[in-house]
Coordinates of N, CA, C and O in Angstrom, one line a residue:
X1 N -137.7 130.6 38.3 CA -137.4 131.9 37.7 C -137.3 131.6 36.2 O -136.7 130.7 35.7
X2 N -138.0 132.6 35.4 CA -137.6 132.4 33.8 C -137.0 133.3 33.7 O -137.1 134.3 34.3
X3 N -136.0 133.1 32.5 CA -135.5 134.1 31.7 C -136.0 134.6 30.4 O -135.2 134.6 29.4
X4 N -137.4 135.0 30.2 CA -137.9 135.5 29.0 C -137.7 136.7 28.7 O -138.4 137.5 29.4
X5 N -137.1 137.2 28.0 CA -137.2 138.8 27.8 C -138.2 139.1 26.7 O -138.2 138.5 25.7
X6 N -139.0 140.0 27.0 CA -139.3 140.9 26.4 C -138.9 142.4 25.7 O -138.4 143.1 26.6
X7 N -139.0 143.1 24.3 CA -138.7 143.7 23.5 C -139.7 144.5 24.1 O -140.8 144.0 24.2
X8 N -139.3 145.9 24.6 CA -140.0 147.2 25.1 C -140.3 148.4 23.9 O -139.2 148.9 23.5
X9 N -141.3 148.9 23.4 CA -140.8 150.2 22.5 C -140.2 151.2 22.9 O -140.3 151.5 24.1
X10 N -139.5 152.0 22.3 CA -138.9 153.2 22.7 C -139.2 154.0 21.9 O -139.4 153.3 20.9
X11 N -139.4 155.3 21.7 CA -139.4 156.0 21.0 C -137.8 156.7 20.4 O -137.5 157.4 19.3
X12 N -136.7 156.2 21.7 CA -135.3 156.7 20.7 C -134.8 155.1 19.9 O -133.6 155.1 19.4
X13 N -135.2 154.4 19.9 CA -134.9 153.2 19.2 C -134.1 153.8 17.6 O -134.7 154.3 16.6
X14 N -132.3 153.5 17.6 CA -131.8 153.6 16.4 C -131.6 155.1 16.3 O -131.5 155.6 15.2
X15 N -131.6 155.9 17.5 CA -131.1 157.5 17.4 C -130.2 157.5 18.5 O -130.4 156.9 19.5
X16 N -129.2 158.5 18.3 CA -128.2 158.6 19.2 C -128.6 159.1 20.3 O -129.3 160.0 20.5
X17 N -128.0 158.4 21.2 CA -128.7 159.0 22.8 C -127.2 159.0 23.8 O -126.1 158.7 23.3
X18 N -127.5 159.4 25.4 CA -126.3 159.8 25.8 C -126.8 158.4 27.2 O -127.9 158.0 27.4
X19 N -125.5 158.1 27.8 CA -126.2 157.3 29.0 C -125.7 158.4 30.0 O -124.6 158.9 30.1
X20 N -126.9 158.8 30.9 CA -126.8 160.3 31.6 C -125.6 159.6 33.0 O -124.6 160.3 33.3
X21 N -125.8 158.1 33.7 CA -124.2 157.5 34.1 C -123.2 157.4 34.0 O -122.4 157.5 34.9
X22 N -123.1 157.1 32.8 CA -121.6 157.0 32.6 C -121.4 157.7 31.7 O -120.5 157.0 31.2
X23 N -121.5 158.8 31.0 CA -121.9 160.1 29.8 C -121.3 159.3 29.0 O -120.2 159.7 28.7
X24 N -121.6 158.0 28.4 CA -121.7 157.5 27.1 C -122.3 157.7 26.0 O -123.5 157.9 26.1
X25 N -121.8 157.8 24.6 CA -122.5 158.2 23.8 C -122.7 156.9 22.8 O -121.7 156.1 22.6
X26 N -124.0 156.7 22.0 CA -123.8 155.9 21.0 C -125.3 156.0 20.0 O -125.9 156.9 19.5
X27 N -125.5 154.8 20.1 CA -127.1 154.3 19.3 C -127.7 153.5 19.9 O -127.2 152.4 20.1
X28 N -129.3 153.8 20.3 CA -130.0 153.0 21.0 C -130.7 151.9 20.3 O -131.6 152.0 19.5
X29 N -130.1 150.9 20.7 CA -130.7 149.2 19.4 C -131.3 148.5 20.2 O -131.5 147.4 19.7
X30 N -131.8 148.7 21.4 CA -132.9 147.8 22.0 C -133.3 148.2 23.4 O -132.6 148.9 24.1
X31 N -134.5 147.8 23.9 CA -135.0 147.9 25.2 C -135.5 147.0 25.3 O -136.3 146.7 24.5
X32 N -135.2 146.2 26.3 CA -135.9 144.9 27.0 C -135.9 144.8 28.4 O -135.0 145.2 29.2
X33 N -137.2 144.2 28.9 CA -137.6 144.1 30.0 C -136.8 142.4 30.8 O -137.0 141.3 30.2
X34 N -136.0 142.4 31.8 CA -135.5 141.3 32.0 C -135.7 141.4 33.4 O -136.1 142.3 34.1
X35 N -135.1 139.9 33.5 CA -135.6 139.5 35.2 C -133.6 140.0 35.3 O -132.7 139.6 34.7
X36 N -133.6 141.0 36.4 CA -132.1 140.8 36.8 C -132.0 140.4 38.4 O -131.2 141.0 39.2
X37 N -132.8 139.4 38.8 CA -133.1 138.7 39.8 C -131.8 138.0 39.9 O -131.3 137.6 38.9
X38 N -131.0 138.0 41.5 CA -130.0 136.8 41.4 C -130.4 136.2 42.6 O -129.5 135.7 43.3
X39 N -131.8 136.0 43.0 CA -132.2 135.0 43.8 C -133.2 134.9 43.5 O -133.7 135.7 42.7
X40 N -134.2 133.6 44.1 CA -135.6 133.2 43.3 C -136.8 134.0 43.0 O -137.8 133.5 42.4
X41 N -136.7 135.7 43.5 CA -137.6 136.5 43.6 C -137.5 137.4 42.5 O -136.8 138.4 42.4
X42 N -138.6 136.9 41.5 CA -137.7 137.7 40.3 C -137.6 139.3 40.4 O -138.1 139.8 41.4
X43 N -137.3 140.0 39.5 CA -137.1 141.5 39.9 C -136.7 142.1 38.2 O -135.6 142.1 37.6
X44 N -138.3 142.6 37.9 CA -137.6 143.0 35.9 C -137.7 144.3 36.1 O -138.4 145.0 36.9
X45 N -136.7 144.4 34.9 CA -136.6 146.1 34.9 C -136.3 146.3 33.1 O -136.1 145.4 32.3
X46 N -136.3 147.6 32.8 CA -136.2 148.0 31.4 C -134.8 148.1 31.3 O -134.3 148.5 32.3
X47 N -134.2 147.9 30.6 CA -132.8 147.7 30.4 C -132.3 148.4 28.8 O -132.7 147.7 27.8
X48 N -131.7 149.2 28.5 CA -131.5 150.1 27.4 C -129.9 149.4 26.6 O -128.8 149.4 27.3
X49 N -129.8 149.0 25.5 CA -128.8 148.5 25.1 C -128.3 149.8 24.0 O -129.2 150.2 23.2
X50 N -127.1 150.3 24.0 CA -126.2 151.1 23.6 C -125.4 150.7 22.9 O -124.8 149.7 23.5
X51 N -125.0 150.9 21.9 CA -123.7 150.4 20.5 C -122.9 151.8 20.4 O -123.4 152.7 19.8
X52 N -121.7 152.0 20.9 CA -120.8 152.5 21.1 C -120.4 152.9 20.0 O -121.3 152.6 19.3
X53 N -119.5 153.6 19.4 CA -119.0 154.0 18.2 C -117.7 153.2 18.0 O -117.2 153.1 16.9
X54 N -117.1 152.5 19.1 CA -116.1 151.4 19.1 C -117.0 149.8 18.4 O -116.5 148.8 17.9
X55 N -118.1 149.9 18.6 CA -119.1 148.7 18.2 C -119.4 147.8 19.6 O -120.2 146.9 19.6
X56 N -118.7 148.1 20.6 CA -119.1 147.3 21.6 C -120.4 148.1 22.5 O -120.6 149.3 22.6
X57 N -121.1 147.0 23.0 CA -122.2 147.7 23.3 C -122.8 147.7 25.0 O -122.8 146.6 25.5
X58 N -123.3 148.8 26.1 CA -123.3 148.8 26.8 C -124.7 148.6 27.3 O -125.5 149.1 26.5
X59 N -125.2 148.1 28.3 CA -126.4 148.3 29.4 C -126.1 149.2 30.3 O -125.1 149.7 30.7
X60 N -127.7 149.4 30.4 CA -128.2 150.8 31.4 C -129.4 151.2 31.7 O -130.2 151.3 30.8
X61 N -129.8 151.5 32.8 CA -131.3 151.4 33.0 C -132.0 152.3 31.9 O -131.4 153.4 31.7
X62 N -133.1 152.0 31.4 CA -133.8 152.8 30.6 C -133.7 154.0 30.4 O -133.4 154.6 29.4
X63 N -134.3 154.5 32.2 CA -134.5 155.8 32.6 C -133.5 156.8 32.3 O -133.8 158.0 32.3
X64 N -132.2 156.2 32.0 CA -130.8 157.1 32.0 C -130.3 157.3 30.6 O -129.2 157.7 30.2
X65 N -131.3 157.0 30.0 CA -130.9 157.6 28.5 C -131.5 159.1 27.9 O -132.6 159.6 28.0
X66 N -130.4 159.5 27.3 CA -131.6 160.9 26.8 C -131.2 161.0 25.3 O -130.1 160.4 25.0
X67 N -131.7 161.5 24.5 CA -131.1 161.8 23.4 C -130.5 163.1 23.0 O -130.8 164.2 23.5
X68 N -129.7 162.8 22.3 CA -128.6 163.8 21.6 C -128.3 164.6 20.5 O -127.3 165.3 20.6

């Protein structure tokens, strides 16, 4: 199994978006594609990183972001 991630583009990259899960609000500072495999079969998905207005920052599948 590797752990390489890859940097995905987004088109909300650095604009406020909502996580439509957990109705989080912040700024979207990255997308990356990761293995979230926890056994040898890997399994990547898009992964949306969120910066909170407290500064701490959350994950969330891609798909569940929208902007605001």
């Amino acid at each position: 199994m590797t752990d390489v991630y890859e940097g995905v583009p987004h088109r909300l990259l650095r604009k406020r978006v909502r996580d439509i899960a957990s109705g989080s609000e912040g700024v979207l500072m990255a997308v990356l594609c990761e293995n979230v495999s926890t056994t040898g079969i890997e399994h990547w998905v898009d992964l949306a990183y969120i910066r909170l207005p407290s500064g701490l920052e959350l994950s969330t599948a891609a798909g569940n972001i929208e902007a605001i």
